Every structure is written in structure tokens, then in C-alpha cells.
Short mmCIF file of C-alpha atoms in Angstrom, two decimals:
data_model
loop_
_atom_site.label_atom_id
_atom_site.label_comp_id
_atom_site.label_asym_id
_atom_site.label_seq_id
_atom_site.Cartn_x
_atom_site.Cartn_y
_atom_site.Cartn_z
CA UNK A 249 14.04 60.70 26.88
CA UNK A 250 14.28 57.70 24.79
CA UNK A 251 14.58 57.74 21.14
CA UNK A 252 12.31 55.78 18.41
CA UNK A 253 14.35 53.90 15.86
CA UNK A 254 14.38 55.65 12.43
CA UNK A 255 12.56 52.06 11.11
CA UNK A 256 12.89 53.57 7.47
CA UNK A 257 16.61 54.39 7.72
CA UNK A 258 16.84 50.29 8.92
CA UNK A 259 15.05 49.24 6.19
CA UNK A 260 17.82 50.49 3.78
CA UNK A 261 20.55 49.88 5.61
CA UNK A 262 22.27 46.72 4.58
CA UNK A 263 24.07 43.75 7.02
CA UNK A 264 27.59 42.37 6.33
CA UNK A 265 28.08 40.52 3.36
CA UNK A 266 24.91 41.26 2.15
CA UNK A 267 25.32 42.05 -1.68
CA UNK A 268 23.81 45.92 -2.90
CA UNK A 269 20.41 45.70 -4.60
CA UNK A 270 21.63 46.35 -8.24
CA UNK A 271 23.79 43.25 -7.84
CA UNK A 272 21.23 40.77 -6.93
CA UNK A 273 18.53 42.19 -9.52
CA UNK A 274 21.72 41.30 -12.10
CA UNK A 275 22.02 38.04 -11.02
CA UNK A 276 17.89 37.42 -11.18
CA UNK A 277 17.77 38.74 -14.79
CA UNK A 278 20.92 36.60 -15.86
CA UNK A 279 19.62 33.42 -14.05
CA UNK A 280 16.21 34.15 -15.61
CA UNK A 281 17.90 33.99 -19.10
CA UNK A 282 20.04 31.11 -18.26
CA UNK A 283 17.09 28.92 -17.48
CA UNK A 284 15.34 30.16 -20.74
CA UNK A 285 18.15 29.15 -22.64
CA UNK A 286 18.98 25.83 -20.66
CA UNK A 287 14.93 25.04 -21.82
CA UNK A 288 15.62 25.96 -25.41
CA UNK A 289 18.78 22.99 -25.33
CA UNK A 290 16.59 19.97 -24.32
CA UNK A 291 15.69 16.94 -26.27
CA UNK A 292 13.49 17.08 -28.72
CA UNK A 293 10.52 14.46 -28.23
CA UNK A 294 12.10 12.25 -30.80
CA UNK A 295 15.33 11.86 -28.54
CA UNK A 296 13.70 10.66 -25.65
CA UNK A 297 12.81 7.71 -26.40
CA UNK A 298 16.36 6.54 -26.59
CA UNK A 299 17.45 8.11 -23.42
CA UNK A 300 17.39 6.19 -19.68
CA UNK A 301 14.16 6.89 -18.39
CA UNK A 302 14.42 8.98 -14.95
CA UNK A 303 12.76 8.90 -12.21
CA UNK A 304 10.30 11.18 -11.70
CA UNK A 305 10.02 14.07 -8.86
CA UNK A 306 7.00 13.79 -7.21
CA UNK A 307 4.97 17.43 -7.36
CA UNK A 308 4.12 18.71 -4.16
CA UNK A 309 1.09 20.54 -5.37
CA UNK A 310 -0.60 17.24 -6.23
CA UNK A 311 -2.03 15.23 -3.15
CA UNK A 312 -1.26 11.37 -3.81
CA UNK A 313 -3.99 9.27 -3.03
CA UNK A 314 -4.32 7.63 0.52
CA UNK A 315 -5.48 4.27 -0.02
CA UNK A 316 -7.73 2.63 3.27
CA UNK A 317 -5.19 1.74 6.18
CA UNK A 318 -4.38 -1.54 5.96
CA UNK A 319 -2.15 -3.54 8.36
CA UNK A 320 0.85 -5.33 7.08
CA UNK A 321 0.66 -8.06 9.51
CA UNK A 322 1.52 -11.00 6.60
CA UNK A 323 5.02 -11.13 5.55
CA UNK A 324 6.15 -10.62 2.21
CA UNK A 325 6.74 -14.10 0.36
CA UNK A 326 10.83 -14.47 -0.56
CA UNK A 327 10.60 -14.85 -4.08
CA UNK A 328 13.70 -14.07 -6.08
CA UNK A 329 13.23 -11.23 -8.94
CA UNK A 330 11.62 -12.92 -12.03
CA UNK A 331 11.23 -15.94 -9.99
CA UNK A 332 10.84 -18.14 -13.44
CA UNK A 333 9.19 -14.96 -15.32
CA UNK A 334 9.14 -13.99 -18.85
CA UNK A 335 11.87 -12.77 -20.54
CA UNK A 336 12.67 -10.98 -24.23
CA UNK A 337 9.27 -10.92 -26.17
CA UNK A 338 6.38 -11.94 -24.75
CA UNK A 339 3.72 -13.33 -27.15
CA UNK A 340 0.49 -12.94 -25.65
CA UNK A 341 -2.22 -15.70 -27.30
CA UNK A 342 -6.21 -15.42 -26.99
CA UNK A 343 -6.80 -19.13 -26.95
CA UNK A 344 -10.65 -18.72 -27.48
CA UNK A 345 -10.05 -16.31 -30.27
CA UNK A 346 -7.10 -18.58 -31.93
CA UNK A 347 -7.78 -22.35 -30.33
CA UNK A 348 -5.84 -23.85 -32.87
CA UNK A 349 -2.87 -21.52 -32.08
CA UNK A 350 0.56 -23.73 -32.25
CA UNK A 351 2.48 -23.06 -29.67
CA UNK A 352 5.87 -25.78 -29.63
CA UNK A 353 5.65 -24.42 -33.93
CA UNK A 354 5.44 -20.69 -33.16
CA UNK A 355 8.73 -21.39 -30.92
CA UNK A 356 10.30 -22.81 -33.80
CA UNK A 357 10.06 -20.90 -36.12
CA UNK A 358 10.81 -17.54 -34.25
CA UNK A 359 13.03 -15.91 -31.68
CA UNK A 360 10.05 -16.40 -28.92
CA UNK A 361 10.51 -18.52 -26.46
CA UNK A 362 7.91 -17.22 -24.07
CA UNK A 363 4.03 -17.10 -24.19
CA UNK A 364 1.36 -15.71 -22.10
CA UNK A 365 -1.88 -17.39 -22.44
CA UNK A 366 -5.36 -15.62 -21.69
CA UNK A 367 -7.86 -14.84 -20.76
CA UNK A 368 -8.68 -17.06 -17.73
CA UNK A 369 -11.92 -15.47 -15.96
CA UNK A 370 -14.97 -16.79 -14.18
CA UNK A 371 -17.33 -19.38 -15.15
CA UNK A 372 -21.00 -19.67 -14.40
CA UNK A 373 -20.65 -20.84 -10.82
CA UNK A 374 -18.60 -18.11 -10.21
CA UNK A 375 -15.50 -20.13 -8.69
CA UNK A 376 -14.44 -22.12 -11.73
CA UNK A 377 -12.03 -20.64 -14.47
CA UNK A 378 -12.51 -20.96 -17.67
CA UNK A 379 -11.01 -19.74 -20.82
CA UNK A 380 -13.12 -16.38 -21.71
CA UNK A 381 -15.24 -18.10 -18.62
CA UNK A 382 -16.77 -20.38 -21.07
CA UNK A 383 -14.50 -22.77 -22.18
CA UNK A 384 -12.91 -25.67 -20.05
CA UNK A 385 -9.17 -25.39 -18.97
CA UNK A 386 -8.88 -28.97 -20.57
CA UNK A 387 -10.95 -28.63 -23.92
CA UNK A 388 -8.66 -25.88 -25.66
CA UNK A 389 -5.86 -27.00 -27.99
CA UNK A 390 -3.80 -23.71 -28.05
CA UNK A 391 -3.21 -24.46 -24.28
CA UNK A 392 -2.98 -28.07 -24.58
CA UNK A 393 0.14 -27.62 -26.97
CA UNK A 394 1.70 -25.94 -23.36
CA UNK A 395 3.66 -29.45 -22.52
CA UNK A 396 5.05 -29.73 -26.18
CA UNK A 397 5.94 -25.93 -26.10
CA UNK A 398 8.16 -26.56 -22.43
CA UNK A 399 9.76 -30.00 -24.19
CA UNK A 400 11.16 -27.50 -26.74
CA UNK A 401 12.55 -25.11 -24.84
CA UNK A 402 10.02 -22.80 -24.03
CA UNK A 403 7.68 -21.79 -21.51
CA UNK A 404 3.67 -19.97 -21.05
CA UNK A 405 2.35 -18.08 -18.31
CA UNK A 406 -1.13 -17.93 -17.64
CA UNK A 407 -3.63 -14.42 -17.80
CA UNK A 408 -6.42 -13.71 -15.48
CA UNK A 409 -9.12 -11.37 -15.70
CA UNK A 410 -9.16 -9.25 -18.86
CA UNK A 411 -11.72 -6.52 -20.71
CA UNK A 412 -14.18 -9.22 -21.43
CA UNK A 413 -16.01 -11.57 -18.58
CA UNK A 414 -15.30 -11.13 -14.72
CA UNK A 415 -12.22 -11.98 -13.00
CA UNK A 416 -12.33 -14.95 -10.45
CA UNK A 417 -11.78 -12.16 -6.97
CA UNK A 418 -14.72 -10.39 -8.65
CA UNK A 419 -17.03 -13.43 -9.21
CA UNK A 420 -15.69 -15.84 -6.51
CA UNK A 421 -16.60 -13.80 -2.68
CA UNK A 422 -15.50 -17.02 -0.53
CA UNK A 423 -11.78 -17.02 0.29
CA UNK A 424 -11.30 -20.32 0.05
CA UNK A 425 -13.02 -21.44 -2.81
CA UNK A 426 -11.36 -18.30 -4.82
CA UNK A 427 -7.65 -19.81 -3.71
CA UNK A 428 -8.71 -22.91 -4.67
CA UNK A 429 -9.73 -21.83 -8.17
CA UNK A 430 -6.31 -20.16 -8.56
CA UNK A 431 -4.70 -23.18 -7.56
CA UNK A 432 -6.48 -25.21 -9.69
CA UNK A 433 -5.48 -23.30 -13.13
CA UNK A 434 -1.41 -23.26 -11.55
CA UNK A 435 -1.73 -26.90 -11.07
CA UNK A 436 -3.93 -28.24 -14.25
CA UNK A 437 -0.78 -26.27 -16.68
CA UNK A 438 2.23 -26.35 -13.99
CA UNK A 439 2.12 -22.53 -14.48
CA UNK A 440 5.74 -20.53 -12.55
CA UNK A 441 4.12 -17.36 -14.04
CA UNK A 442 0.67 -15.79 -13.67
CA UNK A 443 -0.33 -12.33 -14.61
CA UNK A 444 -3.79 -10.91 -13.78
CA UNK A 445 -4.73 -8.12 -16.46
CA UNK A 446 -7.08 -5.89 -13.52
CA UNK A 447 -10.13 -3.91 -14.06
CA UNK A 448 -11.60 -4.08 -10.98
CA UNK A 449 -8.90 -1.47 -8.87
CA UNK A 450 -11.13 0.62 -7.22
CA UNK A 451 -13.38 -2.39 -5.81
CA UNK A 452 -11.17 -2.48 -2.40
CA UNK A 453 -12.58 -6.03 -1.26
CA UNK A 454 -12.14 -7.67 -4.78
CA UNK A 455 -8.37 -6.29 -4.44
CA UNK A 456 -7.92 -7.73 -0.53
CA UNK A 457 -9.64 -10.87 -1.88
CA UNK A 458 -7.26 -11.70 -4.65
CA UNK A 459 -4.26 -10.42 -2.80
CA UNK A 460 -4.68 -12.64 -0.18
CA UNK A 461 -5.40 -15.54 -2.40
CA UNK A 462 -2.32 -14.84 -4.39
CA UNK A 463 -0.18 -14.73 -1.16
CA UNK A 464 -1.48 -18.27 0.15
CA UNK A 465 -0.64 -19.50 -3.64
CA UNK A 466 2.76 -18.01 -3.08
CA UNK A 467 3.87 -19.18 -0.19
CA UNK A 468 2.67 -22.79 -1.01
CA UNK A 469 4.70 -22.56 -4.20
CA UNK A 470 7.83 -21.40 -1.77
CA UNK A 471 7.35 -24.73 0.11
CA UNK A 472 7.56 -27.26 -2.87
CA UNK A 473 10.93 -25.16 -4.18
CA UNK A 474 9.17 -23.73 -6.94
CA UNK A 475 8.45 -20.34 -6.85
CA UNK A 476 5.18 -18.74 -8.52
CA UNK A 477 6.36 -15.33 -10.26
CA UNK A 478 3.28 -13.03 -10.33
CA UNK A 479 2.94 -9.69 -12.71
CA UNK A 480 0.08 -7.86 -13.25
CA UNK A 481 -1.24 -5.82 -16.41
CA UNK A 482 -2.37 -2.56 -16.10
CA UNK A 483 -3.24 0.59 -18.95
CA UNK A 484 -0.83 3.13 -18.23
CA UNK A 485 -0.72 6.67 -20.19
CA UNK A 486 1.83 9.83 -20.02
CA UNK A 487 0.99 10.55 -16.88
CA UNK A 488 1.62 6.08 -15.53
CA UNK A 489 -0.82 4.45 -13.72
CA UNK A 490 -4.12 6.32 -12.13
CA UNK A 491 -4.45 6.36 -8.61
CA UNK A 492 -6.62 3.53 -8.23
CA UNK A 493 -4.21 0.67 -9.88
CA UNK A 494 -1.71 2.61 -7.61
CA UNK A 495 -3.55 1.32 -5.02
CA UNK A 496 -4.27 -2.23 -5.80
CA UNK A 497 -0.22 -2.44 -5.96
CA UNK A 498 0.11 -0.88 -2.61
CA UNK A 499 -2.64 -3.05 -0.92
CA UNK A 500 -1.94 -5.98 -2.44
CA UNK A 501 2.05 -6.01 -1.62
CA UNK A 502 1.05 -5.41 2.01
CA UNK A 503 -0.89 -8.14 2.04
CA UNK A 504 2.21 -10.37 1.44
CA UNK A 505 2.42 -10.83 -2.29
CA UNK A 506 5.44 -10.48 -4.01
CA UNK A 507 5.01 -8.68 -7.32
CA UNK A 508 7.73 -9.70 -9.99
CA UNK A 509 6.59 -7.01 -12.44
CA UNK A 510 4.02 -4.64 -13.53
CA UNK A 511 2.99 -4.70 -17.33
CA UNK A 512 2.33 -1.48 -18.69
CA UNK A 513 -0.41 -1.48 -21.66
CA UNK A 514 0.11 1.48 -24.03
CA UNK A 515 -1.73 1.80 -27.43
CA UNK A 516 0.43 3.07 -30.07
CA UNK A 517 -1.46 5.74 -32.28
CA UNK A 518 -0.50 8.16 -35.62
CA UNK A 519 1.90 10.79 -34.10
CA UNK A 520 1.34 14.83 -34.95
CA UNK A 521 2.85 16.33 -37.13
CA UNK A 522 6.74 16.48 -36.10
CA UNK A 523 6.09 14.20 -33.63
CA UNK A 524 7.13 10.43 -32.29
CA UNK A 525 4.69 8.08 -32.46
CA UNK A 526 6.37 5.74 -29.72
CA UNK A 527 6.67 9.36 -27.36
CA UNK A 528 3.78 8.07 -25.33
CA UNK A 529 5.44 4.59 -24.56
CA UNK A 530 8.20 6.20 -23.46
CA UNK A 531 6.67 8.81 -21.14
CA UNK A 532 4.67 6.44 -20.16
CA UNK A 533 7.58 4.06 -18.15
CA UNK A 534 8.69 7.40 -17.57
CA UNK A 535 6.56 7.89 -14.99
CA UNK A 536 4.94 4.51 -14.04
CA UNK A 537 8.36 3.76 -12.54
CA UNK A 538 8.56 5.86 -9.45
CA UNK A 539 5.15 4.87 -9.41
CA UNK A 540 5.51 1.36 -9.44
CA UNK A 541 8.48 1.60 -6.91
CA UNK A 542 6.49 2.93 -4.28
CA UNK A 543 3.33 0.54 -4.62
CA UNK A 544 6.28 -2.21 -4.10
CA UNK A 545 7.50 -0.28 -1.44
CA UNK A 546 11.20 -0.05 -2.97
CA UNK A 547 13.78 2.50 -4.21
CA UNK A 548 13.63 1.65 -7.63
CA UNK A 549 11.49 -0.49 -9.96
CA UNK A 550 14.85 -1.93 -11.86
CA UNK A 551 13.77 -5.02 -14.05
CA UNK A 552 9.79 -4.82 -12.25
CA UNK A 553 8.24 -2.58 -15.58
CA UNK A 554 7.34 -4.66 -18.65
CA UNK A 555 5.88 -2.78 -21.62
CA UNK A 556 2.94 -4.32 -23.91
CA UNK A 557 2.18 -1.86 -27.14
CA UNK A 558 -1.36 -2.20 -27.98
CA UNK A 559 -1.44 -2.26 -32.03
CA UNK A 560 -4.44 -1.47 -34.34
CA UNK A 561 -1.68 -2.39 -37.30
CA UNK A 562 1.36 -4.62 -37.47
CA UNK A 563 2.88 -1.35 -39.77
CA UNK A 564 1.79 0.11 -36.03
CA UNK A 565 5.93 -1.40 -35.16
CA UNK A 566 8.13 -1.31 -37.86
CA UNK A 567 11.31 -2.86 -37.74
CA UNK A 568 13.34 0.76 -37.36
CA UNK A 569 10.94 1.51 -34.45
CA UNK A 570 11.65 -2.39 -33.23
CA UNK A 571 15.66 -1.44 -32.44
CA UNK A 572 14.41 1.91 -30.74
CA UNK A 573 12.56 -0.31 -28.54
CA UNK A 574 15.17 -3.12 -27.63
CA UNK A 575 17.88 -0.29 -27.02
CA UNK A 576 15.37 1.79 -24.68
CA UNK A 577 14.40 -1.84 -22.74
CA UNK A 578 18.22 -2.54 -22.77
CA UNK A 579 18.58 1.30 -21.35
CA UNK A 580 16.11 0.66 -18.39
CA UNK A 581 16.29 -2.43 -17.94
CA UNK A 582 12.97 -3.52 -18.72
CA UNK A 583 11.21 -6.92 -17.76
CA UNK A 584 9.55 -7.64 -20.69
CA UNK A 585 8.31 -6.52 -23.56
CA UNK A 586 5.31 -7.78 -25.77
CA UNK A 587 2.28 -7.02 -27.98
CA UNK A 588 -1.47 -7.09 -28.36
CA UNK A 589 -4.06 -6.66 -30.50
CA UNK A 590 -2.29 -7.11 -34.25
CA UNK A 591 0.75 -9.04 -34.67
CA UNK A 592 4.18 -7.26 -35.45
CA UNK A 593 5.76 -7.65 -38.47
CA UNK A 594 7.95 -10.94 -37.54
CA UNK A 595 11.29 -9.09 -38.28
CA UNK A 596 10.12 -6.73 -35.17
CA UNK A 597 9.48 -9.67 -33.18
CA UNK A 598 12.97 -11.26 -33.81
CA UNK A 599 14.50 -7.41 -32.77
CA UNK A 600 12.20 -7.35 -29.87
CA UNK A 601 13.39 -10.21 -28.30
CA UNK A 602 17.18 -10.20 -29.05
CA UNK A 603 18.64 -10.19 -25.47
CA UNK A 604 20.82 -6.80 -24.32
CA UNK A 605 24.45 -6.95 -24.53
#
């Protein structure tokens, strides 16, 4: 007559090699405490800004978004990094906010050798661009000084779209007549560097629009020997980029652009109590940079994340918080680095755009 199994005697017994129970509850409490104290030896918030910024784990309890299919039948356009970029400190100029704005004289007198000039958005047809999309490419004398700037060593990209007026993709719905807008600004200032500062992400045929346009401008550039570097400016916050600039990046690399850099926009604000007020910049590369890699479809984003603080104050940068920032950009290898709203102090500046050794 056959036998049952005693099921509770095999439920106690233990295999070879397997350790008693005592033993591994042990090694649970003393890994427990481990971990607890491991937690209690990290950096405080004010040493992270000067460490390397790390790439960030993606959580697997967060779904990433899925952007619309899109076929990746164009090839990507062979532009070397930077491809004539910005480098150091960037000064950004509003040209319809400061039209007499001296550019050739503001290279003089400082460290700065580059410029980015803005904002370039839609006039009332729709297809022209004009400067805040009312004034003519031609008629302002901040940009005119552009030729007198590059005769004296130094060089200006151009900015399109912006918070104020529509961007040219937005306004402009007929393929051609939006490349030929684009070309029309790169031509008129002999431009090796355009940025486009996006709000308009999550409008998928705005994003195709422009991305194709960009990639015909591109590839045309390629042909004359004179590559176009293009960057784009996006808010980023502790957390990077939201899903929907995520996107844009993804979609518009597959469409055949070559992205030389994204431009991270951070506002710098008062910092709690015990706290560092540049903590937020620095989280904020952080984890943009993963995030950036993969909308570029690469392993790293190395020398593709620029970093603009937005500033209510030039006291907003000091010159102590200046050499925090150079050695962090040094650190990771930043693109860029630059400023909007009020001016930093020009001692910042001069820190800001000392080259790494």
C-alpha cells in the first residue's frame, strides 16, 4: 500500500548547502542596517553639485511614454559634434527688447565670444520671420552689428520660437514655404548655429513639420561644406524634461536631424533653509541626460546638454556660485552654458566662460 509523503516533515527539511533559518534572518537584519547606515553617509545636497552627474536608472514602475510610430526612412545628416556651435558662455540677446545692443563692443570688453540672438518667430503672413514676428530681419541694429561681431573674433547663433508670438512650424503649415523661411533667416545672417526655444511639443504635426524642414536645411548645409549645428531649448526641472519634449527629440532625430545639443532652462530661486540654491540645476542635468541620450538615440549625451539659469537677480549668480558652475560643466562636460532674464554680475560671466583645463 503506498505511502503519502509527510509534506510537513519536507517543508522543514533543508537541501545541501542551504544555510539554517537563524543564519539567513542574521544576515537580513545586518544587511538591513548596513543599507541604513550606507543612506546616513551620502552627500549632503550641497555636495552634489560638484560631483559628475550620473546617469540615471530608469524606474521600472514608471511607463515611459510611447510617442506615435514613426518610420525612420531619412538618414541622419553627418554633422560632426558642435558642428560650429557655441562654446563657454553663451550670451543670449532680445534684439527687440535691446535693439541697440552692441555686439563686436560686448566681445570686447568681456570673456564672451559667443551670442545667441532671439527671438525669431512668425510674421503676419505666417511664413515670414521676423524678430518678435514684428520686426524685419534687416531693420534691427543689435543683429546688424552680427558681421562686425564675426570680424572680431566672435560669432551669434540665431533663436526660433520663444514664450511670446508663434514659431514659424506652428504658423507656416506648407512644407515648402516653412523650409524656405528657415533658409531665409540662415542665409540673410550666414547663421552655423540655430536653436529653436519649443513650446509647441505635444502638437505632433508642428514637430514632423519643423523636423523635416530642419533636416532639408541640414543636409543642404552638408553640401556647400558648411555644416548647420542645431540645439534646441527646452524648461527642464528635477525630474529633466516632461514626456512631451521627450518626444519632439525622439521624432525629430528620426526624421533625420542631427541635434548638436539640448539647452536645459532652469530658473534659479531662494533655497530652504540649509539648502543649495543651485540643487535644482544640478538635479536637473542629472536626469535630463539619460533622457536626452535616448531621444538622440545614443549611449550617452557627453558634450549634447547645455545649461541656461533663468535669473530674476544678477545677485541670483554670484561669483562663488560662478566657479561651482564652471567646475560642474568642466565635470560633465557640458556644451554650453548661459543666462536669461537678468544679467550676471560680469565677474560671473568672465568665470562662466573660462574654458576647462
Amino acid at each position: 500500500m503506498p505511502v503519502a509523503p509527510d509534506r510537513s516533515a519536507a517543508r522543514h527539511a533543508r537541501g545541501p548547502g542551504t544555510l539554517p533559518r537563524s543564519v539567513t534572518a542574521f544576515a537580513s537584519v545586518t544587511l538591513a542596517a548596513a543599507t541604513g547606515a550606507a543612506v546616513w553617509l551620502l552627500p549632503t545636497e550641497t555636495d552634489q553639485w560638484a560631483a559628475p552627474a550620473q546617469a540615471a536608472r530608469p524606474d521600472a514602475s514608471v511607463s515611459a511614454p510611447v510617442p506615435p510610430p514613426v518610420a525612420e526612412h531619412v538618414q541622419a545628416v553627418d554633422v560632426p559634434d558642435g558642428g560650429g556651435g557655441p562654446s563657454g558662455f553663451v550670451t543670449f540677446v532680445d534684439v527687440v527688447r535691446h535693439p541697440s545692443f552692441d555686439l563686436p563692443r560686448a566681445a570686447r570688453r568681456g570673456d564672451v565670444r559667443w551670442f545667441a540672438l532671439g527671438h525669431l518667430t512668425a510674421g503676419p503672413d505666417g511664413c515670414t520671420p521676423r524678430w518678435g514676428g514684428r520686426q524685419e530681419q534687416g531693420g534691427n541694429p543689435a543683429a546688424a552689428g552680427l558681421g562686425r561681431l564675426r570680424a572680431a573674433g566672435g560669432d551669434a547663433g540665431l533663436v526660433f520660437g520663444g514664450p511670446v508670438g508663434r514659431e514659424l512650424a506652428a504658423a507656416c503649415t506648407a512644407p515648402g514655404a516653412l523650409t524656405a523661411a528657415y533658409r531665409q533667416a540662415v542665409g540673410a545672417f550666414d547663421a552655423v548655429h540655430i536653436d529653436f526655444e519649443v513650446q509647441d511639443s505635444a502638437d505632433h504635426e508642428t514637430v514632423r513639420r519643423r523636423a523635416e524642414a530642419i533636416a532639408t536645411l541640414q543636409r543642404e548645409a552638408l553640401t556647400r561644406g558648411r555644416p548647420l549645428a542645431v540645439s534646441f531649448t527646452l524648461p527642464a526641472t528635477e525630474t529633466g524634461l516632461s514626456p512631451r519634449d521627450q518626444m519632439m527629440l525622439r521624432t525629430t532625430r528620426q526624421a533625420g536631424v542631427r541635434i548638436a545639443a539640448v539647452n536645459l532652462l532652469v530658473p534659479i530661486r531662494p533655497a530652504p533653509p540649509g539648502g543649495s540654491h543651485l540643487r535644482p540645476a544640478a538635479s536637473a542635468v542629472r536626469a535630463a541626460q539619460p533622457q536626452i541620450a535616448a531621444g538622440l538615440g545614443e549611449p550617452t549625451a557627453t558634450e549634447r546638454v547645455a545649461l541656461t539659469f533663468v535669473l530674476a537677480d544678477p545677485g541670483d549668480l554670484s561669483s562663488a556660485d560662478a566657479r561651482k558652475v564652471a567646475d560642474f560643466a568642466a565635470r560633465n562636460r557640458l556644451a554650453w552654458l548661459s543666462a536669461r532674464g537678468a544679467s550676471p554680475d560680469p565677474e560671473a560671466v568672465r568665470l562662466l566662460g573660462v574654458p576647462p583645463l
